[in-house]
Coordinates of C-alpha atoms and ligand atoms in Angstrom, one line a residue:
Chain A
X77 CA 122.0 138.6 215.9
X78 CA 121.1 139.3 219.5
X79 CA 123.2 142.5 220.0
X80 CA 124.3 143.7 216.6
X81 CA 121.9 145.2 214.2
X82 CA 122.3 144.2 210.6
X83 CA 123.2 147.3 208.5
X84 CA 119.9 147.4 206.5
X85 CA 117.8 147.4 209.7
X86 CA 119.7 150.5 210.9
X87 CA 118.6 152.4 207.9
X88 CA 116.2 155.3 208.2
X89 CA 113.3 153.3 206.8
X90 CA 113.0 151.1 209.9
X91 CA 112.3 152.3 213.4
X92 CA 113.9 150.2 216.1
X93 CA 111.8 150.0 219.2
X94 CA 114.1 151.9 221.5
X95 CA 112.5 150.7 224.7
X96 CA 113.3 147.1 224.2
X97 CA 116.2 147.6 221.8
X98 CA 115.6 144.1 220.5
X99 CA 116.4 143.2 216.9
X100 CA 113.3 142.0 215.1
X101 CA 113.2 139.8 212.0
X102 CA 112.3 141.4 208.8
X103 CA 108.6 142.0 208.4
X104 CA 108.1 142.3 212.2
X105 CA 110.2 145.4 212.8
X106 CA 108.3 148.7 213.1
X107 CA 108.2 150.5 209.9
X108 CA 107.8 154.2 209.2
X109 CA 104.4 154.7 207.8
X110 CA 104.3 156.1 204.4
X111 CA 100.8 157.1 203.4
X112 CA 101.1 155.9 199.8
X113 CA 102.8 152.5 200.5
X114 CA 100.8 149.6 201.8
X115 CA 102.5 146.3 202.9
X116 CA 100.8 143.2 201.9
X117 CA 101.5 139.7 203.1
X118 CA 101.0 137.1 200.4
X119 CA 101.1 133.7 202.2
X120 CA 102.4 132.0 204.2
X121 CA 99.4 129.7 203.9
X122 CA 100.1 128.1 200.6
X123 CA 100.1 130.9 198.1
X124 CA 101.1 128.4 195.4
X125 CA 102.3 125.1 196.3
X126 CA 104.1 124.9 199.6
X127 CA 104.2 127.5 202.3
X128 CA 106.1 130.6 201.7
X129 CA 105.4 134.3 202.2
X130 CA 105.9 137.3 199.9
X131 CA 106.0 140.6 201.7
X132 CA 105.0 143.0 199.0
X133 CA 104.9 146.8 199.3
X134 CA 102.5 148.4 196.9
X135 CA 101.8 151.9 195.8
X136 CA 98.3 151.7 194.4
X137 CA 98.5 148.8 191.9
X138 CA 102.2 148.9 191.5
X139 CA 104.7 146.9 193.4
X140 CA 107.4 149.0 195.0
X141 CA 109.4 146.3 196.7
X142 CA 109.0 142.6 197.3
X143 CA 110.8 140.5 200.0
X144 CA 110.4 136.8 199.6
X145 CA 110.4 135.0 202.9
X146 CA 111.0 131.3 202.5
X147 CA 111.7 128.8 205.3
X148 CA 108.3 127.8 206.4
X149 CA 108.7 124.2 205.3
X150 CA 112.3 123.6 206.4
X151 CA 112.5 119.9 207.2
X152 CA 116.2 119.5 208.0
X153 CA 116.8 117.0 205.3
X154 CA 120.5 117.7 205.3
X155 CA 120.9 117.1 209.0
X156 CA 118.7 114.0 208.8
X157 CA 121.0 112.6 206.2
X158 CA 123.9 112.5 208.7
X159 CA 122.2 110.0 210.9
X160 CA 121.2 107.5 208.2
X161 CA 123.3 105.2 206.1
X162 CA 123.8 105.6 202.4
X163 CA 120.8 103.4 201.5
X164 CA 118.2 104.5 204.1
X165 CA 118.8 108.1 203.1
X166 CA 117.0 107.4 199.9
X167 CA 113.4 107.7 200.9
X168 CA 113.7 111.0 202.8
X169 CA 116.0 112.7 200.3
X170 CA 113.5 112.5 197.6
X171 CA 110.8 114.3 199.7
X172 CA 111.8 117.9 198.7
X173 CA 110.0 117.6 195.4
X174 CA 107.8 114.5 195.4
X175 CA 106.7 115.0 191.8
X176 CA 110.3 115.1 190.7
X177 CA 111.6 112.5 193.1
X178 CA 113.9 110.7 190.7
X179 CA 115.7 113.9 189.7
X180 CA 116.1 115.0 193.2
X181 CA 117.7 111.8 194.2
X182 CA 119.9 111.6 191.1
X183 CA 122.8 113.7 192.2
X184 CA 122.9 112.0 195.6
X185 CA 123.0 108.6 193.9
X186 CA 125.7 109.6 191.4
X187 CA 127.7 111.0 194.3
X188 CA 127.5 108.0 196.5
X189 CA 128.5 105.8 193.5
X190 CA 131.6 107.8 193.0
X191 CA 132.4 107.7 196.8
X192 CA 131.9 104.0 197.1
X193 CA 133.5 103.3 193.7
X194 CA 130.5 101.5 192.2
X195 CA 130.3 100.7 188.5
X196 CA 126.7 100.9 187.3
X197 CA 125.4 98.4 184.6
X198 CA 124.6 99.9 181.2
X199 CA 121.0 99.0 181.3
X200 CA 120.4 100.6 184.7
X201 CA 121.7 103.9 183.3
X202 CA 119.2 103.9 180.5
X203 CA 116.4 102.9 183.0
X204 CA 117.4 105.9 185.1
X205 CA 117.3 108.3 182.1
X206 CA 113.8 107.1 181.2
X207 CA 112.6 107.4 184.8
X208 CA 114.1 110.9 185.3
X209 CA 112.7 112.1 182.0
X210 CA 109.2 110.8 182.9
X211 CA 109.5 112.4 186.2
X212 CA 110.5 115.7 184.7
X213 CA 107.3 115.7 182.6
X214 CA 105.2 114.8 185.7
X215 CA 106.7 117.7 187.6
X216 CA 106.3 120.1 184.7
X217 CA 102.7 119.1 184.2
X218 CA 102.0 119.7 187.9
X219 CA 103.8 123.1 187.7
X220 CA 101.8 123.9 184.6
X221 CA 98.5 123.1 186.2
X222 CA 99.3 125.5 189.1
X223 CA 100.4 128.1 186.6
X224 CA 97.1 127.8 184.8
X225 CA 95.1 128.2 188.0
X226 CA 97.3 131.1 189.1
X227 CA 96.2 132.9 185.9
X228 CA 92.6 131.9 186.4
X229 CA 92.7 129.5 183.5
X230 CA 90.9 126.5 185.0
X231 CA 91.0 124.4 181.9
X232 CA 94.8 124.6 182.1
X233 CA 94.5 123.3 185.6
X234 CA 92.3 120.3 184.7
X235 CA 94.1 119.2 181.5
X236 CA 97.6 118.8 182.8
X237 CA 96.4 117.3 186.0
X238 CA 94.5 114.7 184.0
X239 CA 97.2 114.0 181.3
X240 CA 99.8 113.6 184.0
X241 CA 98.0 110.4 184.8
X242 CA 99.4 108.8 181.6
X243 CA 102.9 109.2 182.9
X244 CA 102.2 108.5 186.5
X245 CA 100.7 105.2 185.3
X246 CA 104.0 104.4 183.6
X247 CA 106.0 105.3 186.7
X248 CA 103.7 103.1 188.8
X249 CA 104.3 100.2 186.5
X250 CA 108.0 100.8 186.5
X251 CA 108.7 101.6 190.2
X252 CA 105.6 100.5 192.1
X253 CA 104.7 103.9 193.4
X254 CA 102.8 106.9 191.9
X255 CA 105.0 109.5 193.6
X256 CA 108.1 109.2 195.8
X257 CA 109.3 106.2 193.9
X258 CA 112.5 105.4 195.9
X259 CA 113.7 103.8 192.7
X260 CA 117.3 104.9 192.3
X261 CA 119.9 103.3 194.5
X262 CA 123.7 103.5 194.5
X263 CA 124.5 100.8 192.0
X264 CA 121.6 101.1 189.7
X265 CA 117.8 100.9 190.1
X266 CA 115.7 98.9 192.5
X267 CA 114.0 96.7 189.9
X268 CA 114.0 95.9 186.2
X269 CA 111.3 97.1 183.9
X270 CA 108.2 95.0 183.9
X271 CA 107.5 92.8 180.9
X272 CA 105.9 94.7 178.0
X273 CA 106.9 98.1 179.4
X274 CA 108.5 99.4 176.2
X275 CA 105.4 99.0 174.1
X276 CA 103.1 100.6 176.8
X277 CA 105.6 103.4 177.3
X278 CA 105.9 104.2 173.6
X279 CA 102.1 104.2 173.2
X280 CA 101.4 106.4 176.2
X281 CA 104.2 108.8 175.6
X282 CA 103.1 109.2 172.0
X283 CA 99.6 110.1 173.2
X284 CA 100.9 112.3 175.9
X285 CA 102.9 114.2 173.3
X286 CA 99.9 114.6 171.1
X287 CA 98.0 116.0 174.1
X288 CA 100.5 118.5 175.1
X289 CA 100.7 119.8 171.6
X290 CA 97.0 120.7 172.0
X291 CA 97.9 123.1 174.8
X292 CA 99.3 125.5 172.2
X293 CA 95.8 126.5 171.0
X294 CA 94.2 126.9 174.3
X295 CA 97.1 128.3 176.4
X296 CA 100.3 129.3 174.7
X297 CA 98.8 130.9 171.6
X298 CA 95.9 132.3 173.5
X299 CA 95.9 136.1 173.1
X300 CA 94.7 136.5 176.7
X301 CA 97.7 134.7 178.1
X302 CA 100.1 136.5 175.8
X303 CA 98.6 139.8 176.8
X304 CA 99.0 139.0 180.5
X305 CA 102.5 137.6 180.4
X306 CA 104.4 139.2 177.6
X307 CA 106.9 141.8 178.8
X308 CA 106.2 141.2 182.4
X309 CA 109.0 140.4 184.8
X310 CA 111.7 140.7 182.1
X311 CA 115.0 139.2 183.2
X312 CA 117.8 140.2 180.9
X313 CA 120.6 137.8 179.8
X314 CA 123.2 139.6 182.0
X315 CA 121.0 139.7 185.0
X316 CA 120.1 136.0 184.6
X317 CA 123.7 135.1 184.7
X318 CA 124.6 137.6 187.4
X319 CA 121.8 136.5 189.8
X320 CA 122.8 132.8 189.3
X321 CA 119.5 131.6 188.0
X322 CA 119.3 128.2 186.4
X323 CA 117.3 125.8 184.4
X324 CA 114.3 127.1 182.5
X325 CA 114.7 130.6 183.9
X326 CA 118.2 130.9 182.5
X327 CA 117.3 129.4 179.2
X328 CA 114.3 131.7 178.8
X329 CA 116.7 134.6 179.0
X330 CA 118.8 133.4 176.1
X331 CA 121.5 131.4 177.8
X332 CA 121.9 128.0 176.3
X333 CA 122.9 126.0 179.4
X334 CA 121.4 122.6 179.9
X335 CA 123.4 120.2 182.0
X336 CA 122.3 117.2 180.1
X337 CA 124.1 118.7 177.2
X338 CA 127.0 120.6 178.8
X339 CA 128.0 118.2 181.6
X340 CA 126.3 114.9 180.5
X341 CA 125.9 112.3 183.3
X342 CA 125.0 108.6 182.9
X343 CA 124.1 108.0 179.3
X344 CA 123.0 111.5 178.3
X345 CA 126.0 112.0 176.0
X346 CA 124.9 109.1 173.8
X347 CA 121.5 110.7 173.3
X348 CA 120.7 113.5 170.9
X349 CA 119.5 116.4 173.0
X350 CA 118.2 119.6 171.8
X351 CA 118.0 122.4 174.4
X352 CA 115.2 125.0 174.2
X353 CA 116.3 128.6 174.4
X354 CA 114.2 131.8 174.1
X355 CA 115.5 135.3 174.1
X356 CA 112.7 137.4 175.7
X357 CA 113.3 136.6 179.3
X358 CA 109.7 137.5 180.2
X359 CA 107.1 135.4 182.1
X360 CA 105.8 134.1 178.8
X361 CA 109.1 132.7 177.7
X362 CA 109.7 131.3 181.2
X363 CA 106.4 129.5 181.1
X364 CA 106.9 128.2 177.5
X365 CA 110.4 126.7 178.0
X366 CA 109.2 123.9 180.4
X367 CA 106.4 123.0 177.9
X368 CA 109.0 122.7 175.1
X369 CA 111.2 120.7 177.5
X370 CA 108.4 118.1 177.9
X371 CA 108.4 117.5 174.1
X372 CA 112.2 117.1 174.3
X373 CA 111.8 114.7 177.1
X374 CA 109.4 112.6 175.0
X375 CA 112.2 112.4 172.3
X376 CA 114.8 111.4 174.9
X377 CA 112.5 108.7 176.2
X378 CA 112.0 107.3 172.7
X379 CA 115.8 107.3 172.0
X380 CA 116.6 105.8 175.3
X381 CA 114.1 102.9 174.8
X382 CA 115.6 102.3 171.4
X383 CA 119.3 102.3 172.5
X384 CA 118.8 100.5 175.8
X385 CA 120.5 97.0 176.0
X386 CA 117.6 94.6 175.9
X387 CA 118.8 92.5 178.8
X388 CA 121.3 92.6 181.5
X389 CA 121.5 93.4 185.2
X390 CA 120.1 96.7 186.5
X391 CA 121.6 96.7 189.9
X392 CA 125.0 95.7 191.4
X393 CA 124.9 93.9 194.7
X394 CA 126.3 96.0 197.5
X395 CA 127.6 94.8 200.9
X396 CA 125.3 95.6 203.7
X397 CA 126.1 99.1 205.1
X398 CA 128.5 100.2 202.4
X399 CA 131.3 102.6 203.6
X400 CA 133.3 105.3 201.8
X401 CA 137.1 105.0 201.7
X402 CA 138.2 107.4 204.3
X403 CA 137.9 111.2 204.1
X404 CA 136.5 112.0 200.7
X405 CA 134.2 114.6 199.1
X406 CA 132.2 114.6 195.9
X407 CA 129.9 117.1 194.1
X408 CA 127.5 116.0 191.4
X409 CA 124.8 117.9 189.7
X410 CA 122.0 117.1 187.3
X411 CA 119.4 119.0 185.3
X412 CA 116.2 118.6 187.2
X413 CA 112.8 119.9 186.2
X414 CA 113.7 123.3 187.7
X415 CA 117.4 123.6 186.8
X416 CA 120.7 122.4 188.0
X417 CA 120.4 120.5 191.2
X418 CA 123.7 119.6 193.0
X419 CA 124.6 117.4 195.9
X420 CA 127.8 117.7 197.9
X421 CA 128.7 114.7 200.0
X422 CA 131.5 114.4 202.5
X423 CA 132.4 110.9 203.7
X424 CA 134.6 110.1 206.7
X425 CA 134.7 106.4 206.1
X426 CA 131.7 105.5 208.1
X427 CA 128.4 104.0 206.8
X428 CA 126.7 107.3 207.3
X429 CA 127.7 110.4 205.3
X430 CA 129.5 113.1 207.3
X431 CA 127.6 115.8 205.5
X432 CA 125.1 116.1 202.7
X433 CA 124.4 119.4 201.1
X434 CA 121.8 119.9 198.5
X435 CA 122.2 122.9 196.2
X436 CA 118.7 123.5 194.9
X437 CA 117.6 125.4 191.8
X438 CA 114.4 126.7 193.4
X439 CA 116.4 128.9 195.9
X440 CA 118.6 130.3 193.2
X441 CA 115.6 131.2 191.0
X442 CA 113.8 132.8 193.9
X443 CA 116.7 135.3 194.2
X444 CA 115.6 136.9 191.0
X445 CA 112.0 137.6 192.3
X446 CA 112.5 141.0 194.1
X447 CA 114.2 142.4 191.0
X448 CA 111.6 141.1 188.6
X449 CA 108.6 142.4 190.6
X450 CA 109.8 145.9 191.2
X451 CA 107.5 148.2 189.2
X452 CA 105.2 145.4 188.1
X453 CA 101.4 145.5 188.6
X454 CA 100.2 143.4 191.5
X455 CA 98.0 141.4 189.2
X456 CA 101.2 140.2 187.4
X457 CA 102.7 138.9 190.6
X458 CA 101.3 135.3 190.4
X459 CA 102.5 134.8 186.9
X460 CA 106.0 136.2 187.5
X461 CA 106.3 134.3 190.8
X462 CA 105.3 130.9 189.5
X463 CA 107.1 131.3 186.1
X464 CA 110.4 131.2 188.1
X465 CA 109.9 127.5 188.5
X466 CA 110.1 127.8 192.2
X467 CA 109.2 125.0 194.6
X468 CA 109.0 126.2 198.2
X469 CA 109.6 122.8 199.8
X470 CA 112.8 122.3 197.8
X471 CA 114.1 125.7 198.5
X472 CA 113.7 125.1 202.3
X473 CA 114.9 121.5 202.2
Chain B
X212 CA 97.3 135.8 164.3
X213 CA 94.7 138.3 165.4
X214 CA 93.2 138.4 168.8
X215 CA 89.8 137.2 167.7
X216 CA 91.1 134.3 165.7
X217 CA 93.3 133.3 168.7
X218 CA 90.3 133.3 171.1
X219 CA 88.1 131.4 168.6
X220 CA 90.9 128.8 168.2
X221 CA 91.2 128.5 172.0
X222 CA 87.5 128.0 172.5
X223 CA 87.3 125.6 169.6
X224 CA 90.1 123.5 171.2
X225 CA 88.0 123.3 174.3
X226 CA 84.8 122.5 172.5
X227 CA 86.4 119.5 170.8
X228 CA 86.6 117.9 174.2
X229 CA 82.9 117.5 174.3
X230 CA 83.3 114.8 171.8
X231 CA 86.2 112.8 173.2
X232 CA 85.9 110.1 175.8
X233 CA 86.1 110.7 179.5
X234 CA 89.6 109.9 180.9
X235 CA 88.9 110.1 184.6
X236 CA 89.1 106.8 186.5
X237 CA 85.9 106.4 188.5
X238 CA 87.4 105.0 191.7
X239 CA 86.1 103.1 193.7
X240 CA 83.8 101.6 191.1
X241 CA 86.8 101.0 188.8
X242 CA 90.1 100.0 190.1
X243 CA 93.5 100.1 188.3
X244 CA 95.3 97.1 187.0
X245 CA 98.8 96.6 188.2
X246 CA 101.8 94.7 186.9
X247 CA 102.6 91.6 188.9
X248 CA 101.6 90.7 192.5
X249 CA 103.5 93.6 194.1
X250 CA 107.1 94.5 194.7
X251 CA 109.3 91.5 195.4
X252 CA 113.0 91.1 195.9
X253 CA 115.4 88.3 195.0
X254 CA 118.3 88.3 197.5
X255 CA 120.3 85.9 195.3
X256 CA 120.6 88.3 192.4
X257 CA 120.1 91.5 194.4
X258 CA 117.5 92.9 192.0
X259 CA 113.8 93.5 192.7
X260 CA 110.8 92.4 190.7
X261 CA 108.5 95.2 189.5
X262 CA 105.2 95.6 191.2
X263 CA 103.1 97.9 193.3
X264 CA 104.6 98.8 196.7
X265 CA 101.5 98.2 198.8
X266 CA 100.8 96.4 202.0
X267 CA 103.4 93.7 203.0
X268 CA 103.0 90.0 202.9
X269 CA 104.9 87.9 205.4
X270 CA 105.6 84.2 205.0
X271 CA 105.7 82.7 208.4
X272 CA 107.4 79.5 207.2
X273 CA 110.4 81.5 205.9
X274 CA 110.8 84.2 208.5
X275 CA 113.7 83.5 210.8
X276 CA 113.3 86.5 213.1
X277 CA 116.6 87.9 212.1
X278 CA 115.3 91.5 212.5
X279 CA 117.1 92.8 209.4
X280 CA 113.9 94.3 208.1
X281 CA 113.4 96.2 211.3
X282 CA 117.0 97.5 211.2
X283 CA 116.5 98.7 207.6
X284 CA 113.3 100.5 208.6
X285 CA 114.9 102.2 211.6
X286 CA 116.6 104.7 209.3
X287 CA 113.4 105.3 207.3
X288 CA 110.2 105.3 209.4
X289 CA 110.6 103.0 212.4
X290 CA 107.5 101.3 211.3
X291 CA 108.5 97.8 212.0
X292 CA 108.4 96.3 215.5
X293 CA 109.5 92.7 216.3
X294 CA 106.8 91.0 218.3
X295 CA 106.4 87.5 219.8
X296 CA 104.3 85.1 217.8
X297 CA 102.4 82.2 219.5
X298 CA 103.2 79.5 217.0
X299 CA 106.5 77.6 216.9
X300 CA 108.6 77.5 213.7
X301 CA 111.7 75.4 213.4
X302 CA 113.7 78.2 211.6
X303 CA 112.5 80.9 214.1
X304 CA 113.9 80.0 217.5
X305 CA 113.1 83.3 219.1
X306 CA 109.6 83.2 217.7
X307 CA 109.6 86.9 216.8
X308 CA 108.3 88.4 213.6
X309 CA 107.7 91.9 212.2
X310 CA 104.7 93.9 213.0
X311 CA 104.2 96.9 210.7
X312 CA 102.5 100.2 211.6
X313 CA 101.0 101.6 208.5
X314 CA 100.6 105.0 210.2
X315 CA 104.4 105.3 209.8
X316 CA 105.3 103.2 206.8
X317 CA 106.2 105.2 203.7
X318 CA 106.0 102.2 201.3
X319 CA 109.6 102.5 200.2
X320 CA 110.2 98.7 200.2
X321 CA 113.7 98.9 201.8
X322 CA 112.6 96.3 204.3
X323 CA 111.8 93.9 201.4
X324 CA 115.3 94.5 200.0
X325 CA 116.8 93.7 203.4
X326 CA 115.1 90.4 204.0
X327 CA 117.6 87.6 203.0
X328 CA 115.1 84.7 203.4
X329 CA 112.3 85.4 200.9
X330 CA 110.0 86.1 203.8
X331 CA 108.8 89.6 203.2
X332 CA 107.2 90.8 200.0
X333 CA 104.8 93.6 199.1
X334 CA 101.3 93.2 197.6
X335 CA 98.9 95.2 195.5
X336 CA 96.7 96.0 198.5
X337 CA 96.6 99.8 198.8
X338 CA 93.3 100.3 200.6
X339 CA 94.5 100.4 204.2
X340 CA 92.4 103.2 205.7
X341 CA 91.0 102.5 209.2
X342 CA 88.9 104.4 211.7
X343 CA 91.5 104.0 214.5
X344 CA 95.2 104.3 214.8
X345 CA 95.3 100.7 216.2
X346 CA 93.7 99.5 213.0
X347 CA 96.7 100.6 211.1
X348 CA 99.0 98.3 213.0
X349 CA 99.2 94.9 211.2
X350 CA 100.3 92.0 213.3
X351 CA 102.3 89.1 211.8
X352 CA 99.1 87.1 211.6
X353 CA 97.4 89.8 209.5
X354 CA 100.5 90.3 207.4
X355 CA 100.3 86.6 206.5
X356 CA 97.0 86.9 204.7
X357 CA 97.2 87.2 200.9
X358 CA 94.9 90.1 199.9
X359 CA 92.3 90.0 197.2
X360 CA 92.6 93.1 195.1
X361 CA 90.1 94.0 192.4
X362 CA 91.8 95.1 189.2
X363 CA 89.7 95.8 186.3
X364 CA 90.7 98.9 184.4
X365 CA 93.7 100.2 182.6
X366 CA 94.5 103.0 180.2
X367 CA 93.2 102.4 176.7
X368 CA 94.3 104.7 173.9
X369 CA 92.1 104.9 170.8
X370 CA 91.8 107.4 168.0
X371 CA 89.1 109.2 170.0
X372 CA 91.3 109.7 173.0
X373 CA 92.4 107.8 176.1
X374 CA 90.0 106.3 178.6
X375 CA 90.1 104.0 181.6
X376 CA 88.4 100.8 180.7
Ligands
LIG240 S1 108.3 99.9 203.3 FE1 109.8 101.3 204.1 S2 108.8 102.4 205.7 FE2 107.5 100.7 205.3 S3 108.1 99.1 206.8 FE3 109.3 98.8 205.0 S4 111.2 99.9 205.3 FE4 109.7 100.7 206.7
LIG241 S1 110.9 89.2 207.5 FE1 112.9 88.6 206.7 S2 114.3 90.2 207.5 FE2 112.4 90.4 208.7 S3 112.8 89.1 210.5 FE3 111.8 87.8 209.0 S4 113.5 86.8 207.9 FE4 114.4 88.5 209.0

């Protein structure tokens, strides 16, 4: 980028500083001043959760253009993965979304299993499904808490943050850690369920489900919420597909695509899964789909606990430093709390992967943001932004 | 549903919470109950035993100084350093044992999975804060001590809601 100017910078809107003739990154280049338009920087100090910046141009109260500027929390996870072996990659690869750490690790683990040719015990598959569904709920509750506080609804911040504890407690019993569980490994899971887990799990999940149903009266059926989010940031069905959005954003626009149903992995095909779809495609629908997903997750957990083999191994023993068989590639994807999350692994027969690429839903959903915000009121920006189920740290990896 | 009814329903749902029990755990007066004595690993079956991944516990009479735990941690956090220990052990010719820096450790437990001699486990001890960085470095002698961890409350669900008790 040192000598050549990108085409959009050459356009009449941007004045290039002729004296230095240096290309400046977007946001820093000199702009022609328009008396009506004001540029507003939202962030980069933690506008929601994680650092990112929205460069918003407003005309009075209306947004003319929005330029999301991610990349503040880039950690180089993919590069780091090239220097660690298949097992020691686990703790750092679940860091992008610590609240959803099992789901973030899932595609990597599935991929490594295929590369190394490992057969996973049946019971381990069910334990994984339970762990990833619990994690999905934990993530969505955190997301919902932030969504509540974004809209100034502090009750909706406190309740999900408190009720999450029921499931975090289950994860703590199961994996030994409240977040960042490092529980999934190629070949199964790290440890078996503790004694009595099923009973405790059923009890707490049942109470959790009862609690989230109460959110309807205070939040989802609340006329104030509906007035603020209905018909804001409408994403049509065609646009949702064209922009490549995924997960709850895609399903809120009327496309029935849930990977647990369409491309089942592990034991999802043996479970009866209902995917939640809404037609509206507005912020309200996008915020309601994750909530409905949580109830579906509770159903899946109950089914999995019932169908799970009552005993058996949960982990196959691997050689130390397992290696792939020569040059090989694998791509696996799973439905995470935000949408389809893929992992592409290239092996060259060494104990370390040659390349690990994470294809994350947050980044794909963010692409829709500039289109959704054009013409919206500035006050609607937080609800549209957060309803995209976007997680800055995951998008930057 | 009309706007007024909706708002009344929302308010009503909040007011009901005046009557239900408090769910918040009052740490440090109350402390959570855990399953088991911490995460352990059985090298003969290759499967772990569920438990909290807290501070480590080192059995001096099992540790052979093989450094496998330290090698496992190299790819994670480089928290383990092998240091000389004064006492002699028959199985540990080099007289080196792991010393763990909790300023770096991420409590993943991969070192426990790596130990083939039942020498390194994890415990329920999670209160590790210290006023200095040096205080976070646990020598083999400190890792040997079995911690006492108070555990008195767990989640109880009744018809009037959930509480910690
Ligand atoms: S728990 Fe993980 S980070 Fe901590 S010492 Fe062991 S391997 Fe290293
Ligand atoms: S704790 Fe275990 S792995 Fe570490 S040096 Fe001792 S015997 Fe080896």
